[in-house]
Short mmCIF file of C-alpha atoms and ligand atoms in Angstrom, two decimals:
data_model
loop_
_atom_site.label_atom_id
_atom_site.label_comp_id
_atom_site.label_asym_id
_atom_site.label_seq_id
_atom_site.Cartn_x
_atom_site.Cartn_y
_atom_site.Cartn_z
CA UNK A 235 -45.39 -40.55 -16.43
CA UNK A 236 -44.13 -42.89 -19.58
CA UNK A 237 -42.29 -41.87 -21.97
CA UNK A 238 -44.83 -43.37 -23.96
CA UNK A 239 -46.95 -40.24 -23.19
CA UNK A 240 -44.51 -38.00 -23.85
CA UNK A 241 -45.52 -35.49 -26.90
CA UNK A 242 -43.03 -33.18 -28.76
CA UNK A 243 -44.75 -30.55 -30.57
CA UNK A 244 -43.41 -28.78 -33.23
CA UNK A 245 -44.73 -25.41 -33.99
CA UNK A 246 -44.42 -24.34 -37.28
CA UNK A 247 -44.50 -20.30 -37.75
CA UNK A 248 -44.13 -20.66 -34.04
CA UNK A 249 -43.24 -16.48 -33.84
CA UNK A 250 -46.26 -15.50 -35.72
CA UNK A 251 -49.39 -13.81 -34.38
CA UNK A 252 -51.11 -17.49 -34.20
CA UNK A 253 -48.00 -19.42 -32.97
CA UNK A 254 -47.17 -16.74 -30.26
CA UNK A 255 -50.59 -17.05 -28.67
CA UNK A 256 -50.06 -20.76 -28.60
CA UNK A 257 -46.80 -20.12 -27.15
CA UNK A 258 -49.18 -17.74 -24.27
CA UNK A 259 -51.65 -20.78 -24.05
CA UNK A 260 -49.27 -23.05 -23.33
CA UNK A 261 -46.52 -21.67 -21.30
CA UNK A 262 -50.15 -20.84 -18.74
CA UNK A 263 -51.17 -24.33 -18.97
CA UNK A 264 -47.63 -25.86 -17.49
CA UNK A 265 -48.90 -29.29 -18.77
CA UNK A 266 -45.88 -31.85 -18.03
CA UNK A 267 -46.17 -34.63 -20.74
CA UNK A 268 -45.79 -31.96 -23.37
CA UNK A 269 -42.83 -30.24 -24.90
CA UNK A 270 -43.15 -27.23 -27.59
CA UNK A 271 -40.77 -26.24 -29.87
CA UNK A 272 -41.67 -22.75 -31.87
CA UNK A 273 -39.95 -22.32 -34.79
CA UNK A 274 -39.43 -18.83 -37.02
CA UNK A 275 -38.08 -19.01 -40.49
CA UNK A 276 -34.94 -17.86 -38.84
CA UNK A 277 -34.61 -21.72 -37.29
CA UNK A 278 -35.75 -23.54 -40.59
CA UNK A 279 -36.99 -22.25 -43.93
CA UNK A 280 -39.14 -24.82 -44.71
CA UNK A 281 -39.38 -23.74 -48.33
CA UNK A 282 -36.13 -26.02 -48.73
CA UNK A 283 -36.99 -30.19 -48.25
CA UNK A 284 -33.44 -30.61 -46.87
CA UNK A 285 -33.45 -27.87 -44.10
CA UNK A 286 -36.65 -29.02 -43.03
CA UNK A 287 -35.73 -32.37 -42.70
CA UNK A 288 -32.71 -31.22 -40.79
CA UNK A 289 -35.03 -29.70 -38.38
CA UNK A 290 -37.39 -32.34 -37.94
CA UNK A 291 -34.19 -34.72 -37.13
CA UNK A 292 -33.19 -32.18 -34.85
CA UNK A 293 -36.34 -31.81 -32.83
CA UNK A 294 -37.80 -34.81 -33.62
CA UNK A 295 -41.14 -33.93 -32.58
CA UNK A 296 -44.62 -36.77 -32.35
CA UNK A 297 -46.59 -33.94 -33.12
CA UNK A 298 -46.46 -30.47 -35.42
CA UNK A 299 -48.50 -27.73 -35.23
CA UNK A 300 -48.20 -26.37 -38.63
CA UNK A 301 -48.59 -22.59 -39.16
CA UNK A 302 -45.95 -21.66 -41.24
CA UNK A 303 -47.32 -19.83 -44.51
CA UNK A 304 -46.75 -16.55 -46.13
CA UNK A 305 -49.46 -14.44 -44.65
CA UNK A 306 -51.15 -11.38 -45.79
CA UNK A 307 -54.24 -9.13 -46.04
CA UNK A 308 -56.33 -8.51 -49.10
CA UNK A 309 -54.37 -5.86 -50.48
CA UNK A 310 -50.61 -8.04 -50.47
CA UNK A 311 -52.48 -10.91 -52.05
CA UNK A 312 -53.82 -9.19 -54.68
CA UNK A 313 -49.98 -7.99 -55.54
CA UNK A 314 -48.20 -11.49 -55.03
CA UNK A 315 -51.33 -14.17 -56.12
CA UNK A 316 -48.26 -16.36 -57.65
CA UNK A 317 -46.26 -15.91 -54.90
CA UNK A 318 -49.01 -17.10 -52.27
CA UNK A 319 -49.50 -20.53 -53.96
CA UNK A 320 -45.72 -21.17 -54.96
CA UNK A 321 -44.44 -20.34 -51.66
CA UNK A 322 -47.13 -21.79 -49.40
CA UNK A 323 -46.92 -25.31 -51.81
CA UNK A 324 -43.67 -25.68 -51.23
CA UNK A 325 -44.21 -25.35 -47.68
CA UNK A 326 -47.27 -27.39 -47.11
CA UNK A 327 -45.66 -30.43 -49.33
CA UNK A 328 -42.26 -30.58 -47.51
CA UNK A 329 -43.75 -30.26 -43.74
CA UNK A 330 -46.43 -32.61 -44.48
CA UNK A 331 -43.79 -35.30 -46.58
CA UNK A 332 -41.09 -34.72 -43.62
CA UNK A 333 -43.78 -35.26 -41.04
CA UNK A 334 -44.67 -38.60 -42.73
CA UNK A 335 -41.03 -39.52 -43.06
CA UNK A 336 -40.21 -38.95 -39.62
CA UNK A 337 -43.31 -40.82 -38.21
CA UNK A 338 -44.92 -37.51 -37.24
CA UNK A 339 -48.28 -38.78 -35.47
CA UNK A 340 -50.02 -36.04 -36.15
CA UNK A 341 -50.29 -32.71 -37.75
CA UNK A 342 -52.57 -30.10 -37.26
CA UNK A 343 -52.19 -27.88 -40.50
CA UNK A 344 -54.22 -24.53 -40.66
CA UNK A 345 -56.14 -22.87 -43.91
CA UNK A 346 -58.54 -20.47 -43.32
CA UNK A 347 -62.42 -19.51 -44.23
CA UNK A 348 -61.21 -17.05 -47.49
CA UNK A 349 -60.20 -20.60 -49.26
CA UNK A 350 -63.82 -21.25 -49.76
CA UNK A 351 -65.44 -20.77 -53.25
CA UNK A 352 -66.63 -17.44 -53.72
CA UNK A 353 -70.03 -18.44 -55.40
CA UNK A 354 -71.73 -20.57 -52.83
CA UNK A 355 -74.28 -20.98 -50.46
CA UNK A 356 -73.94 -19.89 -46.58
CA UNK A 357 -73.45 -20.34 -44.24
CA UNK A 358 -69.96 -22.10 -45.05
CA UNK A 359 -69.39 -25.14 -43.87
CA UNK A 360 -66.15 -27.50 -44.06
CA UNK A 361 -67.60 -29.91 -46.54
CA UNK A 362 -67.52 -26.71 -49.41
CA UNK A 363 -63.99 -26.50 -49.62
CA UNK A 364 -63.92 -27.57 -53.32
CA UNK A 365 -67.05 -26.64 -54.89
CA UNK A 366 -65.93 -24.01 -57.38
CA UNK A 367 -63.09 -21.69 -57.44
CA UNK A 368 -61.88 -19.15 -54.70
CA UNK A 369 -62.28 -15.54 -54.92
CA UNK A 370 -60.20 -13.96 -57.63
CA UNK A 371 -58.37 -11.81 -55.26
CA UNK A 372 -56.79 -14.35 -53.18
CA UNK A 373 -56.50 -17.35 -55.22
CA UNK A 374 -52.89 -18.02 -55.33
CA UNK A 375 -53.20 -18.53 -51.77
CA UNK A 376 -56.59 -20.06 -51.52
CA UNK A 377 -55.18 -23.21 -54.14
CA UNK A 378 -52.30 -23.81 -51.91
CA UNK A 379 -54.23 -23.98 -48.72
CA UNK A 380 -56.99 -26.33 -50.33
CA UNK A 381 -54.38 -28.98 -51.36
CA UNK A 382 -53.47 -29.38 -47.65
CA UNK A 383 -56.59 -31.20 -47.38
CA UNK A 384 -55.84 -33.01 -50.35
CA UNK A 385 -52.93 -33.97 -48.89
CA UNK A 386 -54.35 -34.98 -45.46
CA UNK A 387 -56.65 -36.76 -47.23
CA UNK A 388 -53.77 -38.44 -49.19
CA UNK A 389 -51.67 -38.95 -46.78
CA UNK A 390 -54.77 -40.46 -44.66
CA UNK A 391 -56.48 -43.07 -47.57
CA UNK A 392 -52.87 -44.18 -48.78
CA UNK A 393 -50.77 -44.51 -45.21
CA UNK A 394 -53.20 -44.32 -42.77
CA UNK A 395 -51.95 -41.21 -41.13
CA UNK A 396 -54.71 -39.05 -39.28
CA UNK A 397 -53.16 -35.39 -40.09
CA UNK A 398 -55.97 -32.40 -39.85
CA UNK A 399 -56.41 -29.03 -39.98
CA UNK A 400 -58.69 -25.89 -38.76
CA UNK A 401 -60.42 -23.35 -40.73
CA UNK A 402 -60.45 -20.58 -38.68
CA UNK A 403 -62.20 -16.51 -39.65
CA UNK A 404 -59.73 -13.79 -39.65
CA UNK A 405 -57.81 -13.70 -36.76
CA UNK A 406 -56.11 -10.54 -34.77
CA UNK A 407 -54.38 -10.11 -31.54
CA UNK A 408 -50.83 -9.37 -29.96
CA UNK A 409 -47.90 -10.20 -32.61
CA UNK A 410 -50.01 -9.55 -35.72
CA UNK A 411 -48.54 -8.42 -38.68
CA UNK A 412 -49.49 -4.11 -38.02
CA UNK A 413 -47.77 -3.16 -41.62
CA UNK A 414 -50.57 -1.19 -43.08
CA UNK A 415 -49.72 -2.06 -46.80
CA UNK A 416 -49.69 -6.11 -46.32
CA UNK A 417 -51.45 -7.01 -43.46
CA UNK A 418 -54.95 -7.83 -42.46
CA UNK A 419 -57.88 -5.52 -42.00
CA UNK A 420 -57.62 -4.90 -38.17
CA UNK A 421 -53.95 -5.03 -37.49
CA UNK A 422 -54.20 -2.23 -40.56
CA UNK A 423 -57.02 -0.15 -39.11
CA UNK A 424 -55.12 0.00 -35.36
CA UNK A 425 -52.36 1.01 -37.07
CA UNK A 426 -54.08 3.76 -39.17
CA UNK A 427 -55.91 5.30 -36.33
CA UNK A 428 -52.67 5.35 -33.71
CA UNK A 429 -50.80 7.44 -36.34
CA UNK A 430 -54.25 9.62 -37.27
CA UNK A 431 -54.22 10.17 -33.58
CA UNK A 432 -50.79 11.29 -33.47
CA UNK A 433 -50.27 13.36 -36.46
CA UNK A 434 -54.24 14.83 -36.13
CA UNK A 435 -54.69 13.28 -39.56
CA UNK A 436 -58.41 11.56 -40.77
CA UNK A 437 -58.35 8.21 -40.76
CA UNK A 438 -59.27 6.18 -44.18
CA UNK A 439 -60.66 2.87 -44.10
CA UNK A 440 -60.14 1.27 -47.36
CA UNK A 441 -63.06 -0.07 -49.29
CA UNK A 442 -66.74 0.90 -48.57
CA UNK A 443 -66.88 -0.28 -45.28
CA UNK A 444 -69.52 -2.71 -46.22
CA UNK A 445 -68.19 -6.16 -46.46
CA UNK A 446 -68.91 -8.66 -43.65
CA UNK A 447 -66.10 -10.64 -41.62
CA UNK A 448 -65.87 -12.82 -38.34
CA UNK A 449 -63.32 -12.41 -36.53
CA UNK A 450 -61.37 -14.48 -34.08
CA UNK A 451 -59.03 -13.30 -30.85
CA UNK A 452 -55.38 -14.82 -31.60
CA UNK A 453 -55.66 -16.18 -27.38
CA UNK A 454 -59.23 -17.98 -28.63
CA UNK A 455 -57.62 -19.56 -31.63
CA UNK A 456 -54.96 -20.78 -29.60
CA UNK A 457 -56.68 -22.67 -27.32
CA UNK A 458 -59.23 -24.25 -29.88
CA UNK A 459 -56.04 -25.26 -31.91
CA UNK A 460 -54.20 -26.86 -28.46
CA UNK A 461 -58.16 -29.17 -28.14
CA UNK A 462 -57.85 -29.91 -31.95
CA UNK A 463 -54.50 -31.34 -31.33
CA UNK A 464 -55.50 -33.48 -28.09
CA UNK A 465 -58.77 -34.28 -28.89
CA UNK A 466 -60.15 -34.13 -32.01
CA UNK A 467 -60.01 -37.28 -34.04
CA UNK A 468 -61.24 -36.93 -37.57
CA UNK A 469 -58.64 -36.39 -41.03
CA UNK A 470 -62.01 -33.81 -42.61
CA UNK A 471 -60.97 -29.91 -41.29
CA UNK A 472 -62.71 -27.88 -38.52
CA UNK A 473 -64.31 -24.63 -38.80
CA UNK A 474 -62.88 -22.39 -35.82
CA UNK A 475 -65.25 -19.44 -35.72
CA UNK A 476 -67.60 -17.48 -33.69
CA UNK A 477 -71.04 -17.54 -34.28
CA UNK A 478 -73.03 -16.04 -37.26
CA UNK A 479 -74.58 -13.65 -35.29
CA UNK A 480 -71.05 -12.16 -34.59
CA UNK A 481 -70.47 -11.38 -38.15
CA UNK A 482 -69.97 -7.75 -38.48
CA UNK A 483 -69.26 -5.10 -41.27
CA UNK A 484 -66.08 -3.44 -41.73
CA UNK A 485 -67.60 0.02 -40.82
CA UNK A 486 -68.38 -1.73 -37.10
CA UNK A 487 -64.97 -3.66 -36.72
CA UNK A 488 -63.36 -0.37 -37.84
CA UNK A 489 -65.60 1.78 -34.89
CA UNK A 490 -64.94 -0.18 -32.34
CA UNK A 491 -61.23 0.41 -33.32
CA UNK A 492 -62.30 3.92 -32.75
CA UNK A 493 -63.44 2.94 -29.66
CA UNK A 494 -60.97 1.48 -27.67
CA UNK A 495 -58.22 4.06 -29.51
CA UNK A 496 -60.81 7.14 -28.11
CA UNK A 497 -59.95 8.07 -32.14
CA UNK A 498 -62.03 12.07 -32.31
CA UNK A 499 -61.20 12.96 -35.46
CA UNK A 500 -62.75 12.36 -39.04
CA UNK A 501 -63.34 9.37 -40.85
CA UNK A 502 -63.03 8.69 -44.70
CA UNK A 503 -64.00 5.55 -46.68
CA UNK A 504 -61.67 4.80 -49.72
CA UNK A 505 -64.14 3.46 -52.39
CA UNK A 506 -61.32 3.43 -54.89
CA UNK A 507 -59.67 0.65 -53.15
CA UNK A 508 -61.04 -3.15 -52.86
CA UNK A 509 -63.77 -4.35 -50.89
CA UNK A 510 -62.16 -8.12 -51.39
CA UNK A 511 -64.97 -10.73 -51.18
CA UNK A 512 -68.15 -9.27 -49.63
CA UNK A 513 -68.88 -12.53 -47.38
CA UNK A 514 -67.53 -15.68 -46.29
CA UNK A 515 -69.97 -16.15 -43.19
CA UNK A 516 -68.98 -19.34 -41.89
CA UNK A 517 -70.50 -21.93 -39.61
CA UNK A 518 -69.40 -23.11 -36.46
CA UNK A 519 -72.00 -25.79 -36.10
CA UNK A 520 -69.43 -28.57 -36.09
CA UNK A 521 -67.15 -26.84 -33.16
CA UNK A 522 -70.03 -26.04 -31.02
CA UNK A 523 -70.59 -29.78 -31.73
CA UNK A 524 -67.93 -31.09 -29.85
CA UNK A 525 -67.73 -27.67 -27.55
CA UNK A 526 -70.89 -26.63 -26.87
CA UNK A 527 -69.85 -24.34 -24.26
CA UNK A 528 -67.01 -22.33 -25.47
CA UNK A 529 -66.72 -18.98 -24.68
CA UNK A 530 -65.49 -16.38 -27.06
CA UNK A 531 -63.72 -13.23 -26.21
CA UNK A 532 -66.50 -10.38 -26.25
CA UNK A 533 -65.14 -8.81 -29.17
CA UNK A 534 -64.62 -5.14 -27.88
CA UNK A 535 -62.24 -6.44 -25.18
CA UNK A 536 -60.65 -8.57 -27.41
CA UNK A 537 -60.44 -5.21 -30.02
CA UNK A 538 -59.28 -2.99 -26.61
CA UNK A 539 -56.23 -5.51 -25.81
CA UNK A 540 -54.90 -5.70 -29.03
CA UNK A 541 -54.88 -1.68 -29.54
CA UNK A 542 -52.76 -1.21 -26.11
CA UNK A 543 -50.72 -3.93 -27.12
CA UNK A 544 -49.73 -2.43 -30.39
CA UNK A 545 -49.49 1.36 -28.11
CA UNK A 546 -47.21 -0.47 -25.65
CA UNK A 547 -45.32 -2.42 -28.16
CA UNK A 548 -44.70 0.39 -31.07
CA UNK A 549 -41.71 -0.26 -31.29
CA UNK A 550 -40.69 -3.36 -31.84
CA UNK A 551 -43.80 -4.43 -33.41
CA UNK A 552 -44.25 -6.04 -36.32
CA UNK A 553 -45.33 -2.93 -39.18
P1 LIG B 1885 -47.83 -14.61 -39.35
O1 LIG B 1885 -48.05 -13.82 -38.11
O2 LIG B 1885 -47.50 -13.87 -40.61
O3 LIG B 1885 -46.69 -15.67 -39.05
C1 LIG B 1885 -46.18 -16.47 -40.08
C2 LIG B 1885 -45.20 -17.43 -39.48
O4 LIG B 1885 -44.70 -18.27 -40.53
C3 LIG B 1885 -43.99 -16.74 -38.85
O5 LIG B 1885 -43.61 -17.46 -37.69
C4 LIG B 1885 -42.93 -16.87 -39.95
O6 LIG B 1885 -41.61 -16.87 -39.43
C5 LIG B 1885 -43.27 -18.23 -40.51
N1 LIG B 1885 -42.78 -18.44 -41.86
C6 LIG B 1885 -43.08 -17.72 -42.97
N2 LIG B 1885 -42.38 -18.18 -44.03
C7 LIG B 1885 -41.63 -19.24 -43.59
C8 LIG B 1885 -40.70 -20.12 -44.18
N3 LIG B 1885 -40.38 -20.04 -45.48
N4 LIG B 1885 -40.12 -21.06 -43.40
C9 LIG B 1885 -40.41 -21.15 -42.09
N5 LIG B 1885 -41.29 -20.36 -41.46
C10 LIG B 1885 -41.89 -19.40 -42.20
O7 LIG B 1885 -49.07 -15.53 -39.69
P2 LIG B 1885 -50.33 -15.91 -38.77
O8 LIG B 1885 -51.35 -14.85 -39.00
O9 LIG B 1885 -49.88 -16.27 -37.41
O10 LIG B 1885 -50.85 -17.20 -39.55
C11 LIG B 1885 -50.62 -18.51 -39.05
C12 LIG B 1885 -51.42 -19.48 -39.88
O11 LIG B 1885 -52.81 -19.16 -39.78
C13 LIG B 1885 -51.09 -19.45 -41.37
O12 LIG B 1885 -51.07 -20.76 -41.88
C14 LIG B 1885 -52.23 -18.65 -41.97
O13 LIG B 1885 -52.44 -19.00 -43.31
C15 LIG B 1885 -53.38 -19.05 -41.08
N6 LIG B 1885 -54.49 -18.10 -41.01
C16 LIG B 1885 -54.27 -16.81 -40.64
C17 LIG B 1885 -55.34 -15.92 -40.58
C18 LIG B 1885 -55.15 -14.48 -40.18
O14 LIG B 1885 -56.14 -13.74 -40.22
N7 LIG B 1885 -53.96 -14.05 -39.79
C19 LIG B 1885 -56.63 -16.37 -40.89
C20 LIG B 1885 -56.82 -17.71 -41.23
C21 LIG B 1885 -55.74 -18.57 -41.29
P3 LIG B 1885 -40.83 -15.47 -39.12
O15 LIG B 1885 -41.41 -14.92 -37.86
O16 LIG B 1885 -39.42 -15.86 -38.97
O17 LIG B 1885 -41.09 -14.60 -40.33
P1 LIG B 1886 -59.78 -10.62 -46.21
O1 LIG B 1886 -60.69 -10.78 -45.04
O2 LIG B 1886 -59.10 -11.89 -46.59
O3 LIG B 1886 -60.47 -9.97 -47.37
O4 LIG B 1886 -58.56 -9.68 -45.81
P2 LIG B 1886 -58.39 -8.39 -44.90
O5 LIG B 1886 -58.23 -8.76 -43.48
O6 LIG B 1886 -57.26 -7.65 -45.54
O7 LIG B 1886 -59.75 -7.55 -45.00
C1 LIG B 1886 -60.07 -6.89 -46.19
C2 LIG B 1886 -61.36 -6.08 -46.04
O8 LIG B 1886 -61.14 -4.98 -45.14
C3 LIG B 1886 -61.75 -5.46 -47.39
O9 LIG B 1886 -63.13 -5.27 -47.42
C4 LIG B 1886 -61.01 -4.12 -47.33
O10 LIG B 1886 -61.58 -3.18 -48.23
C5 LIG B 1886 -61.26 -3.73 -45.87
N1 LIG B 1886 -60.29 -2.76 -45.31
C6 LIG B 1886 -60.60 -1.52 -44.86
N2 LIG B 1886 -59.50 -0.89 -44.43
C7 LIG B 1886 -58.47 -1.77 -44.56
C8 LIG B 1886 -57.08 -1.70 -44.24
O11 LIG B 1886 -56.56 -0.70 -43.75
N3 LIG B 1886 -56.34 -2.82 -44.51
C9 LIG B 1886 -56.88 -3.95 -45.03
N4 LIG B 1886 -56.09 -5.02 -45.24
N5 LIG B 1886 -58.19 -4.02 -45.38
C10 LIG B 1886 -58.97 -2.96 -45.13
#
């Protein structure tokens, strides 16, 4: 093997829910001609240009992986709008300028199917990003994330570099954020129902139930990201999703919670809280494109692992 072929990839957010499934992927995969570095904000707070230019120089990778963001369900972006698109500017501009200055050959960035307008057609796909504004409730975030492809289209047009980035659902699995007040909707509702099971409490779902989400396995994601990254060629953003038919209400994500948690006791809805955007049913027509035969984790096993992961893992989880 050259050392031609040699790839170092940098993951960015490397210890988060995404990057530590990558970490999973790849650590199975043993592939030789590639080295991966995952970084937490511990290694490199990428909010600062300097620091993160340190750490390129460091690592010097050919390749990032760039998940690095301040993360959070509806409920923490509706408290910290300003601090979503502040923080995860800064971030985007300085990994994606550092890349560039370090002859990065390619970055995969990540945004994510809530970025899309709220008023639109569906099903979403990956040529809407900019038709009209986000919803209200997450639009510090949703701004910041849509200038990444501004800037990969930038960066593309004006240097010829061929950075990317996915667009994947909401995404759950091992290493999630399980705090109830700021993370996402799953991660939230496993937490809910472990302590409603152990203090013989209801459990409240927030909301009316009714709002309709796809969702993607962490292990899934991974391995789409670690193809988009090898294979796929093009600077326009990939939709990483399951299929339409796989969209599903609250109410069901939250039952089959109850499911795999063997949760007896009662259930309330919350209608004082938000429901958040009602849809953002996106299509996966371009992905099953390229990968016709991908197969998705059947949701309720996907549901079951995460649940004994966050039972095995109580305590040092992230909540
Ligand atoms: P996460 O679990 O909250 O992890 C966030 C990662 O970013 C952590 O490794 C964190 O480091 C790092 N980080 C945060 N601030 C940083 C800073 N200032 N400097 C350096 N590193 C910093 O997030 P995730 O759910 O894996 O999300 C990964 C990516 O997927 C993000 O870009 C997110 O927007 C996108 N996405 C997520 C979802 C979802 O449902 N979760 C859906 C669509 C898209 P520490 O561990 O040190 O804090
Ligand atoms: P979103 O998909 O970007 O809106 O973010 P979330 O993953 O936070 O999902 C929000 C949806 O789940 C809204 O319809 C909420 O009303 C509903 N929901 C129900 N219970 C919870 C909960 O415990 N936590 C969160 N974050 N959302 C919940």
């Amino acid at each position: 093997m050259s050392n031609v072929d040699q790839k170092v990839v940098l993951v960015t957010g490397g210890t988060g829910l995404v990057g530590s499934a990558i970490r999973r992927v790849v650590n199975e995969e043993k592939k030789q001609n590639e080295t991966f570095v995952f970084l937490s904000s511990k290694d490199c707070d990428l909010t600062n240009k300097e620091k993160t230019l340190e750490c390129f120089n460091k690592h010097k990778p050919t390749h990032v992986i760039h998940l690095a963001a301040l993360v959070g369900g509806l409920f923490k972006n509706l408290r910290q709008n300003l601090d979503f698109f502040r923080i995860n500017s800064q971030i985007n501009d300085n990994v994606l300028a550092v890349a560039h200055e370090t002859g990065v050959k390619k970055v995969v960035s990540c945004l994510s199917t809530c970025i899309f307008p709220d008023k639109t057609t569906y099903p979403i796909d990956e040529t809407m990003i900019h038709n009209g504004p986000p919803h209200n409730s997450n639009f510090g975030y949703s701004y910041a994330k849509r200038m990444i492809d501004v800037l990969n289209k930038g960066y593309s047009d004006q240097h010829g570099v061929k950075n990317t980035a996915v667009i994947p659902t909401n995404v759950f699995g091992p290493n999630d954020n399980y705090n109830i007040e700021d993370g996402h909707v799953l991660p939230g509702l496993i937490h809910k129902v472990y302590l409603a099971k152990k203090n013989n409490t209801p459990l409240t779902i927030w909301g009316s139930g009714k709002p309709l989400r796809q969702f993607i396995y962490s292990y899934d994601l991974a391995k789409l990201f670690l193809w988009v990254l090898r294979e796929y060629d093009e600077v326009d953003p990939i939709i990483l999703s399951v299929d339409e038919k796989d969209e599903m209400s609250i109410k069901d994500a939250a039952e089959a919670i109850i499911e795999a948690m063997d949760f007896k006791g009662e259930v309330i809805f919350d209608t004082t809280k938000s429901d958040g955007q009602f849809k953002k049913t996106a299509s996966n027509a371009k992905l099953r494109k390229y990968l016709p035969g991908f197969e998705f984790t059947p949701f309720k096993q996907a549901v079951k692992e995460s649940c004994d992961w966050f039972v095995e893992n109580f305590e040092s989880a992230r909540k």
